[in-house]
Short mmCIF file of C-alpha atoms and ligand atoms in Angstrom, two decimals:
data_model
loop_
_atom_site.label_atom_id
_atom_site.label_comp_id
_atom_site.label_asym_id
_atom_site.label_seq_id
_atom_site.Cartn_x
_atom_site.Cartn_y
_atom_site.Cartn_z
CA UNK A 1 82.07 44.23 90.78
CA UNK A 2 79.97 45.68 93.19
CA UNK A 3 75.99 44.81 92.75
CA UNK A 4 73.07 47.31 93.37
CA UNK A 5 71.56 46.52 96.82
CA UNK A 6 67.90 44.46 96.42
CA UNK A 7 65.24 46.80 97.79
CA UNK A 8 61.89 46.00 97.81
CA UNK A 9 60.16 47.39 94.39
CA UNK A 10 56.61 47.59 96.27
CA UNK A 11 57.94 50.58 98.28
CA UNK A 12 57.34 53.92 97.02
CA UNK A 13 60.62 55.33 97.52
CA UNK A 14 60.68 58.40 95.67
CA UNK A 15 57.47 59.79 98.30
CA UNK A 16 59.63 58.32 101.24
CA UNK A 17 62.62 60.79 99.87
CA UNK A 18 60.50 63.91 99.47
CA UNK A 19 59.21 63.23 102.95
CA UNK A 20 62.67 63.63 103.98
CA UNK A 21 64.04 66.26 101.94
CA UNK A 22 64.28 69.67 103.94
CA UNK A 23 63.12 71.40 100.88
CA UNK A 24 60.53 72.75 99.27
CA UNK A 25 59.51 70.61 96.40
CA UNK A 26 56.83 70.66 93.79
CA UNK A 27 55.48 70.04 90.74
CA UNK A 28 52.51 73.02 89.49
CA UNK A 29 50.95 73.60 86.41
CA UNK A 30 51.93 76.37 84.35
CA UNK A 31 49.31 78.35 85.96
CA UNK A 32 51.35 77.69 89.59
CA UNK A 33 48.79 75.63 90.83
CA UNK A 34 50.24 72.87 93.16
CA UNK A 35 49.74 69.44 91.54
CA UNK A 36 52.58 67.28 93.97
CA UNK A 37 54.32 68.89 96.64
CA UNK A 38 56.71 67.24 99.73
CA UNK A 39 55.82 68.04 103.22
CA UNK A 40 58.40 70.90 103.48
CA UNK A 41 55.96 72.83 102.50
CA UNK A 42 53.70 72.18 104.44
CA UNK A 43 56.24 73.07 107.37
CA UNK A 44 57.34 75.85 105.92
CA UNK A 45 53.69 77.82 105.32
CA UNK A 46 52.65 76.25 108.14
CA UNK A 47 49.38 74.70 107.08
CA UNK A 48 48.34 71.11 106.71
CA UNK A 49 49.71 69.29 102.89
CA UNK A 50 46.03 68.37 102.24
CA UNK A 51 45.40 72.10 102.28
CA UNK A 52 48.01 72.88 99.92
CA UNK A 53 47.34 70.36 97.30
CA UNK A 54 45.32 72.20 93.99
CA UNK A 55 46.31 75.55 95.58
CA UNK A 56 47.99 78.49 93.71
CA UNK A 57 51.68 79.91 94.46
CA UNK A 58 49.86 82.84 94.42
CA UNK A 59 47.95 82.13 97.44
CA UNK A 60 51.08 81.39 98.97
CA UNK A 61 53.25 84.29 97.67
CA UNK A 62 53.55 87.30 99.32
CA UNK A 63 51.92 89.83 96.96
CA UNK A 64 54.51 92.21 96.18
CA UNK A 65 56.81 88.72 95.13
CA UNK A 66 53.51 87.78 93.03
CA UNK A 67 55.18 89.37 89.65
CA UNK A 68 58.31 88.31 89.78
CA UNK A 69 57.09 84.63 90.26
CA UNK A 70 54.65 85.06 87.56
CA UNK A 71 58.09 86.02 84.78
CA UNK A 72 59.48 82.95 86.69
CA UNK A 73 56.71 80.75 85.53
CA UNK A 74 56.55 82.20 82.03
CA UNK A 75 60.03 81.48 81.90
CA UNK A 76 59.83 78.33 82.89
CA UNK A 77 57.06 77.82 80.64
CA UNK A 78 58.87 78.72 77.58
CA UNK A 79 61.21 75.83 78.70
CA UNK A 80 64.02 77.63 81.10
CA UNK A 81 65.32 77.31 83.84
CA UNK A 82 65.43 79.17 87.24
CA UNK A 83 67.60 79.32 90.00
CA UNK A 84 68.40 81.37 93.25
CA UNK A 85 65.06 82.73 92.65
CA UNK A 86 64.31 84.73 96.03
CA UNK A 87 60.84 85.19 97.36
CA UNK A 88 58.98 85.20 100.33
CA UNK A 89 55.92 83.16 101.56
CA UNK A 90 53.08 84.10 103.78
CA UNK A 91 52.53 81.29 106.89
CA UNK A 92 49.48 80.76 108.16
CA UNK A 93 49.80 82.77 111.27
CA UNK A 94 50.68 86.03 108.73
CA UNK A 95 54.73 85.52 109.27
CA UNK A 96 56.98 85.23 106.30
CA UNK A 97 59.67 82.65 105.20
CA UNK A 98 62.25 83.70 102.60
CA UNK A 99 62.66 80.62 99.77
CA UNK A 100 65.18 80.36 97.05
CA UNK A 101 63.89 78.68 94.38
CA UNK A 102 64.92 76.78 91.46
CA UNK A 103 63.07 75.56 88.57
CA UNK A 104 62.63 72.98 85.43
CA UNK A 105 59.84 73.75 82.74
CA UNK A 106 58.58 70.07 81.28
CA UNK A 107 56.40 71.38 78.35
CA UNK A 108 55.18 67.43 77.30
CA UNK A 109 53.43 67.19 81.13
CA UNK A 110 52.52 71.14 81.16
CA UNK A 111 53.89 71.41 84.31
CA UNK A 112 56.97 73.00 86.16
CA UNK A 113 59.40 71.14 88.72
CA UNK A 114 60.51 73.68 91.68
CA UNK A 115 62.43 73.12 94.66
CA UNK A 116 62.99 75.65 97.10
CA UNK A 117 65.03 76.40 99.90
CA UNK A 118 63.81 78.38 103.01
CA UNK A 119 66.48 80.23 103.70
CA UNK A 120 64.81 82.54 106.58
CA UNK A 121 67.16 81.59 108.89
CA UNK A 122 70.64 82.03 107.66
CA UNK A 123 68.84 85.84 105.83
CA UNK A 124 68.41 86.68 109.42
CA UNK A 125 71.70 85.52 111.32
CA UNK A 126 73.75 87.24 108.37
CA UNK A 127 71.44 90.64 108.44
CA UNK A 128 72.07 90.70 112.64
CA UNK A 129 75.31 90.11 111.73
CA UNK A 130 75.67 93.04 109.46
CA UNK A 131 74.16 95.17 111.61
CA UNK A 132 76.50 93.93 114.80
CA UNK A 133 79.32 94.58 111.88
CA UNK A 134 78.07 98.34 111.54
CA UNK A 135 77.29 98.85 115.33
CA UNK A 136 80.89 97.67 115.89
CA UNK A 137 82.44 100.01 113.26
CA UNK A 138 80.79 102.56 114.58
CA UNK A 139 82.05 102.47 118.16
CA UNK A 140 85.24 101.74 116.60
CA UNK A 141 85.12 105.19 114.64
CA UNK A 142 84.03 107.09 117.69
CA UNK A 143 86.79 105.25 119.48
CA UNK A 144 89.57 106.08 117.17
CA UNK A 145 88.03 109.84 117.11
CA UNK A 146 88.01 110.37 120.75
CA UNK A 147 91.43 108.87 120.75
CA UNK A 148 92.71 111.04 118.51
CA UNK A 149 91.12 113.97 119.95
CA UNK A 150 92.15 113.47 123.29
CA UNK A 151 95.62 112.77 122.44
CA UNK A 152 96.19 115.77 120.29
CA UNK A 153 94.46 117.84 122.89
CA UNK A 154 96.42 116.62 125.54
CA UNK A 155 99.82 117.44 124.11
CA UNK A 156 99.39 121.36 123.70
CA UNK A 157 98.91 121.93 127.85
CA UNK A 158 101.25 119.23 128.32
CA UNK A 159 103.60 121.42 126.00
CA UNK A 160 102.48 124.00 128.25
CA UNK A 161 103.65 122.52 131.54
CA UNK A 162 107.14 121.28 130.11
CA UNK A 163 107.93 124.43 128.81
CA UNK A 164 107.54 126.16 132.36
CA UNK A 165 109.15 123.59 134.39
CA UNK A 166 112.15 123.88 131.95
CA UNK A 167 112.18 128.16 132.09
CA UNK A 168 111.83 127.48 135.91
CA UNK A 169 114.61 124.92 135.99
CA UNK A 170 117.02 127.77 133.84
CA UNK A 171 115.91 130.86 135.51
CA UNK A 172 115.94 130.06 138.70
CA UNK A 173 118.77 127.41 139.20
CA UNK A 174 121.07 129.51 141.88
CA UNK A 175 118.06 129.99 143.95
CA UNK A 176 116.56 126.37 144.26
CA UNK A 177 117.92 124.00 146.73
CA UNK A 178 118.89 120.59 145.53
CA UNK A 179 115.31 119.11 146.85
CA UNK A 180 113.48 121.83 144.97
CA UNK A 181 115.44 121.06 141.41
CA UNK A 182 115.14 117.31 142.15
CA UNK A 183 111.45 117.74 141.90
CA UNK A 184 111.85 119.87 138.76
CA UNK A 185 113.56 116.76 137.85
CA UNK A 186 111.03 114.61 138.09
CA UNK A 187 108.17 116.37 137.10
CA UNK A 188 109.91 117.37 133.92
CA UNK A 189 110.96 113.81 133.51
CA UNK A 190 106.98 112.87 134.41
CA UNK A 191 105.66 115.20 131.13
CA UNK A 192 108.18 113.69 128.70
CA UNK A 193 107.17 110.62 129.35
CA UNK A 194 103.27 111.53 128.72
CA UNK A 195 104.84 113.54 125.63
CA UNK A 196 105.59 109.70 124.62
CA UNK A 197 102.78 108.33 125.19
CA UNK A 198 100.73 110.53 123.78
CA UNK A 199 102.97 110.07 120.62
CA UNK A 200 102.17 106.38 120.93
CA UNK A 201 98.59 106.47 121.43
CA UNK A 202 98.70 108.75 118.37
CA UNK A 203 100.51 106.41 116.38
CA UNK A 204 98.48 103.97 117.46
CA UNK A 205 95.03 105.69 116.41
CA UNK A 206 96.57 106.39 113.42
CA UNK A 207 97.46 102.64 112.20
CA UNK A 208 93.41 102.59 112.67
CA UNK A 209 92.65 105.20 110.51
CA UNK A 210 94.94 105.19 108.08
CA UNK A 211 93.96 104.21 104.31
CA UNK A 212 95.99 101.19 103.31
CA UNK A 213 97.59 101.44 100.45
CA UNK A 214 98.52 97.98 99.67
CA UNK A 215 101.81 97.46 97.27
CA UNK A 216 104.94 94.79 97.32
CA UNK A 217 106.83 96.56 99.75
CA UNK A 218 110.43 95.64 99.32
CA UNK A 219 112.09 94.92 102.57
CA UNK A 220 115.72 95.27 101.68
CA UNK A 221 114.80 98.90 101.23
CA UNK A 222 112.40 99.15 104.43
CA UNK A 223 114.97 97.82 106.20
CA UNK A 224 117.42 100.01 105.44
CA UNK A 225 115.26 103.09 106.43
CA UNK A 226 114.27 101.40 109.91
CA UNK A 227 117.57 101.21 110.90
CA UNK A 228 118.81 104.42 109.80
CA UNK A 229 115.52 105.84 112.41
CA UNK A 230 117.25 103.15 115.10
CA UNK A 231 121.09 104.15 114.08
CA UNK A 232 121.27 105.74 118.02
CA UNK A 233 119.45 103.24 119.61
CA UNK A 234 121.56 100.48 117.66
CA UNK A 235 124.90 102.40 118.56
CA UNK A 236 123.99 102.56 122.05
CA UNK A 237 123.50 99.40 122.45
CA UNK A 238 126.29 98.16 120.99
CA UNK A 239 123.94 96.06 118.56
CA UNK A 240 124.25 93.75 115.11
CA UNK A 241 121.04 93.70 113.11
CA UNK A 242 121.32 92.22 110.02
CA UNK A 243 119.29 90.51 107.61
CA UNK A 244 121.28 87.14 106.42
CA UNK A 245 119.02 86.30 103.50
CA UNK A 246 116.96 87.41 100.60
CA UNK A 247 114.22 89.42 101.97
CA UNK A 248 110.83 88.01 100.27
CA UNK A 249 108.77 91.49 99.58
CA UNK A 250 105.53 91.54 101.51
CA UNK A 251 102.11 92.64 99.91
CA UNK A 252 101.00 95.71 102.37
CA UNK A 253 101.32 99.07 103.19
CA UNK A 254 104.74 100.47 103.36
CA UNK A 255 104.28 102.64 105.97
CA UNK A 256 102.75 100.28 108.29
CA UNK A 257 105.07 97.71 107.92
CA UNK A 258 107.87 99.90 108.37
CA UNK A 259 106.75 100.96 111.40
CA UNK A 260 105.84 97.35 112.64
CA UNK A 261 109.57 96.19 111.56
CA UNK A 262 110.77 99.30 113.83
CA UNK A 263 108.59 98.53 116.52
CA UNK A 264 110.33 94.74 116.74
CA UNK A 265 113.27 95.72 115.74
CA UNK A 266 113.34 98.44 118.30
CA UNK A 267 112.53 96.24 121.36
CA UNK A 268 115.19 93.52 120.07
CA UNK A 269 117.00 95.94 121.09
CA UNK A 270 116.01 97.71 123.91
CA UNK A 271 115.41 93.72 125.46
CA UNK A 272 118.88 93.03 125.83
CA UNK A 273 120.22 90.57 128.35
CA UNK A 274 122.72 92.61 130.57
CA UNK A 275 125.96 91.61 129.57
CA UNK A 276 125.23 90.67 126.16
CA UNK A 277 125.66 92.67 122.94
CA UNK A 278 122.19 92.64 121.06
CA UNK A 279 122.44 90.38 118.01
CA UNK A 280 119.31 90.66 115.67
CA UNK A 281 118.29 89.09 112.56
CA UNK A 282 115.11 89.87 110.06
CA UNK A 283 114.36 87.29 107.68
CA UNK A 284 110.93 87.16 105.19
CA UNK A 285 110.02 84.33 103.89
CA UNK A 286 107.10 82.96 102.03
CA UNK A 287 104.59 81.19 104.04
CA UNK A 288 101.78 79.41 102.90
CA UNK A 289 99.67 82.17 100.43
CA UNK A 290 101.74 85.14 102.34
CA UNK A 291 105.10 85.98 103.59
CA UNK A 292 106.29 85.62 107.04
CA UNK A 293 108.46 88.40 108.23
CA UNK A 294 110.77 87.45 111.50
CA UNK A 295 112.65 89.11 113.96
CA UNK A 296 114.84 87.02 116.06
CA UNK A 297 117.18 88.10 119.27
CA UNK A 298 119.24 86.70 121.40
CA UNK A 299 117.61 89.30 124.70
CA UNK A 300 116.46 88.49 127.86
CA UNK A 301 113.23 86.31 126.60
CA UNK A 302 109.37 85.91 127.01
CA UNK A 303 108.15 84.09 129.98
CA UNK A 304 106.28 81.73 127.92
CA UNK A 305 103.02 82.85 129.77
CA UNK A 306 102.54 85.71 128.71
CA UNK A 307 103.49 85.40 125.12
CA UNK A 308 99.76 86.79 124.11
CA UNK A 309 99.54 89.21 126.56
CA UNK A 310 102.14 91.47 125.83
CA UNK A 311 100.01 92.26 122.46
CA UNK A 312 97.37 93.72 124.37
CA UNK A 313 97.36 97.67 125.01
CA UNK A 314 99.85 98.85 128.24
CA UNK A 315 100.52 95.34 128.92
CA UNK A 316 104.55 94.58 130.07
CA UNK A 317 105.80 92.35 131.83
CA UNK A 318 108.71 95.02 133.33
CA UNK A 319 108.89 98.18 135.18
CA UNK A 320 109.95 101.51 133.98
CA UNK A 321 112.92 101.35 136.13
CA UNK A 322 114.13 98.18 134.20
CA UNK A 323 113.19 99.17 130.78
CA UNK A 324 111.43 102.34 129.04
CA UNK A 325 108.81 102.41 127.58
CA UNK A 326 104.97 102.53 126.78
CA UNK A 327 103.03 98.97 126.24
CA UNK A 328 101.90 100.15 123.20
CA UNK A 329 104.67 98.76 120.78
CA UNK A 330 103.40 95.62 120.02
CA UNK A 331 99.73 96.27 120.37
CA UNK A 332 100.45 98.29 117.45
CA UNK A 333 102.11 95.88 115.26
CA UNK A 334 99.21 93.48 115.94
CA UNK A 335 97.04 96.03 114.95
CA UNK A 336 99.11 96.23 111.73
CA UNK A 337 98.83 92.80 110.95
CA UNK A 338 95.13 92.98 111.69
CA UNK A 339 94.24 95.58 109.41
CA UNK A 340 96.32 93.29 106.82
CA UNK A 341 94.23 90.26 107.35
CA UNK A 342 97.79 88.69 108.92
CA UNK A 343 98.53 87.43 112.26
CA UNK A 344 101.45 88.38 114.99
CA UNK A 345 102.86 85.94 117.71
CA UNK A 346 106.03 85.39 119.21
CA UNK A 347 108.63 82.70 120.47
CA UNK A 348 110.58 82.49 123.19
CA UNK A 349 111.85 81.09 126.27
CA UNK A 350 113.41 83.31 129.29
CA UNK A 351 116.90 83.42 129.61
CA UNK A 352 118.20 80.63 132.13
CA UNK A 353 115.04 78.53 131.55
CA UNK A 354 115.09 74.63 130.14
CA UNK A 355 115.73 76.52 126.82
CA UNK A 356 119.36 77.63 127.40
CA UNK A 357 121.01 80.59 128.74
CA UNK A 358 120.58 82.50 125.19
CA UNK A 359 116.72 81.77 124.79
CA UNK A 360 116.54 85.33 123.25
CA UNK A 361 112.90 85.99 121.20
CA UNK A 362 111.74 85.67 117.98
CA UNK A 363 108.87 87.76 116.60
CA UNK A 364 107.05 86.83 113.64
CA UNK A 365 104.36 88.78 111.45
CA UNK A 366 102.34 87.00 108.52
CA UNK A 367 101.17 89.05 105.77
CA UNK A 368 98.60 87.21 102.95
CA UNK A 369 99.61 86.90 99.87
CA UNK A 370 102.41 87.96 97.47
CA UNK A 371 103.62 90.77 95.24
P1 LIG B 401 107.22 98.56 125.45
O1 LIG B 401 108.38 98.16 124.59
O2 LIG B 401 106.92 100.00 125.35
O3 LIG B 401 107.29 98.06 126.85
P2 LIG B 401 105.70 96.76 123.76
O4 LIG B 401 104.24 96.73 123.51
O5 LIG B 401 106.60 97.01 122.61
O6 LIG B 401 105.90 97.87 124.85
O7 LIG B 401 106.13 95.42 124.46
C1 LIG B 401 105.33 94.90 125.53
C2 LIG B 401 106.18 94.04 126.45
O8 LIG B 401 106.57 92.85 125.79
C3 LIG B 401 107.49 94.69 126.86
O9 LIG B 401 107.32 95.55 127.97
C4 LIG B 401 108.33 93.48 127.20
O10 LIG B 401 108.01 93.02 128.50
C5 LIG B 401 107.86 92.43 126.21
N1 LIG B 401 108.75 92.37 125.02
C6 LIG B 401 108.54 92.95 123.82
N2 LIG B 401 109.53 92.66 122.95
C7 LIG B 401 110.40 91.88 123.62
C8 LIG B 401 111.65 91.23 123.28
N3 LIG B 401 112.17 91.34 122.07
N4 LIG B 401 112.24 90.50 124.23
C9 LIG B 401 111.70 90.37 125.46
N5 LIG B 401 110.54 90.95 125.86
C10 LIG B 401 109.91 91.68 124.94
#
């Protein structure tokens, strides 16, 4: 058996431990006068111990706290206890310090035992922090508004101009030359693809400021939708997408994650290595206290540095003469699994690297807890 260190009984330990405590503590008479108190009081108030000793709480308390600590002494009196009592003390150069205090009542020695906490610090860093919080949302709201409004408002002149080009295109087809249509051409092929993204910044405002309506969302079902929206795509390319396993529902909002399991599905798709038939697989399993949904492909891969990027807004890593498209895709699915509290990232090698010729991708989205 283990035996209590000797220490030296002559010491006064007990003062030595005060001394060291952070804290605020004290013993005061019922009255609140301050019989024994450590020196973090002392450094809290800012005056000298000495000074403090036989003063009141009440010459300490700021007055408007003054009542509250006086039911707190009653109490304490009547032989409660306190705790995460919250009031604030006046320094000696006028400043406050916020203190949480706890409390014993001992009516045989007609005093009370109280130990405090100055908690000014961590008050302040989590009101800043607050604010910051609100600040943020607040750009964030007028972000998502002017979004929104310049998106929508976009697309009627933009409906304007396509509209024209295409009566322009009919009407006057016998007396163009083939330069003259070949500009048509382009310029009508120039507004369809702001028509999209518009549409995409849309959708991607919306995801923002849509309510959530969290629910199991049963995937087996999603997925069946999804692919009926992709049954062109899907014949076009000559794709397989299926789901080999039971698909674990995900806690979430339906729409959302249907349109993040389009989004991947979508570019599993569209990502195709030339020469190779897409094959594509969703699984969802749980993960941890969530489900992890996955989308796997056998395409032309992620060059391995710039697996994060290509979640950011407009970011792609090809041109629009290699593959359509936006950049927007995947920075909405993050922001789905953002708004969800989840987390997006991806796997992959490029095609022809270490990995193997069929490196492909695999995408996967975690979603906290279960249905
Ligand atoms: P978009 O599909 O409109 O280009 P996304 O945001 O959906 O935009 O994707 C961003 C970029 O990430 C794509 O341009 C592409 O370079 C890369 N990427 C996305 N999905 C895949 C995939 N399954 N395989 C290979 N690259 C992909």
């Amino acid at each position: 058996m283990e035996r209590t260190p000797t220490i030296d009984p002559t010491t006064d330990h007990e003062s030595r431990l005060l001394a060291l405590s952070p804290g605020l503590l004290a013993a005061a008479g019922f009255d609140g006068r301050l019989a024994v108190l450590n020196p973090g009081w002392s450094r809290t108030v800012g005056r000298p111990s000495e000074e403090l000793v036989g003063c009141s709480l009440f010459d300490l308390v700021h007055p408007e706290d003054a009542d509250p600590v006086r039911r707190m002494l009653e109490r304490l009196k009547a032989g409660g206890e306190v705790s995460g009592h919250v009031c604030r003390l006046l320094r000696a150069d006028g400043s406050e310090r916020t203190v949480v205090f706890g409390g014993q009542g001992s009516a045989g020695d007609a005093c009370v035992y109280l130990a405090g906490e100055d908690v000014s610090e961590s008050r302040r860093l989590e009101d800043e922090l607050a604010r910051r919080a609100e600040g943020l949302e607040r750009v964030n709201n007028d972000l998502q508004e002017f979004a929104y409004i310049a998106s929508h408002d976009l697309a009627e002149p933009l409906r304007m101009v396509t509209s024209y080009l295409e009566l322009l295109e009919r009407r006057y087809a016998g007396q163009l030359d083939e330069t003259a249509r070949e500009f048509i051409g382009f310029a009508v092929g120039g507004a369809h693809r702001m028509r999209t993204l518009i549409d995409d910044l849309l959708t991607y405002s919306r995801v923002g400021s849509h309510e959530l309506e969290r629910g199991p969302v049963d995937l087996a079902d999603l997925l069946g939708n999804v692919l009926l929206g992709l049954q062109r795509a899907i014949a076009e390319a000559g794709a397989q997408v299926s789901a080999p396993g039971t698909l674990a529902a995900v806690k979430g909002d339906a729409t959302q994650v249907g349109q993040l399991l389009q989004n991947l599905i979508a570019n599993a798709v569209k990502f195709r290595a030339p020469g190779r038939a897409p094959v594509v697989t969703v699984t969802s399993v749980p993960d941890g206290d969530g489900v992890r949904v996955s989308v796997t492909d056998n395409g032309i891969g992620i060059d391995p540095a710039h697996r994060d990027r290509i979640f950011k807004m407009f970011a792609r890593l090809h041109g629009r003469d290699e593959y359509e498209g936006t950049g927007i895709g995947l920075a909405v699915c993050r922001r789905i699994t953002d708004r969800h509290g989840g987390r997006i990232w991806a796997e992959s090698a490029v095609a022809g690297s270490d990995c193997g010729a069929d490196a492909g991708s695999t995408f996967h989205a975690w979603f906290p807890g279960r249905p």
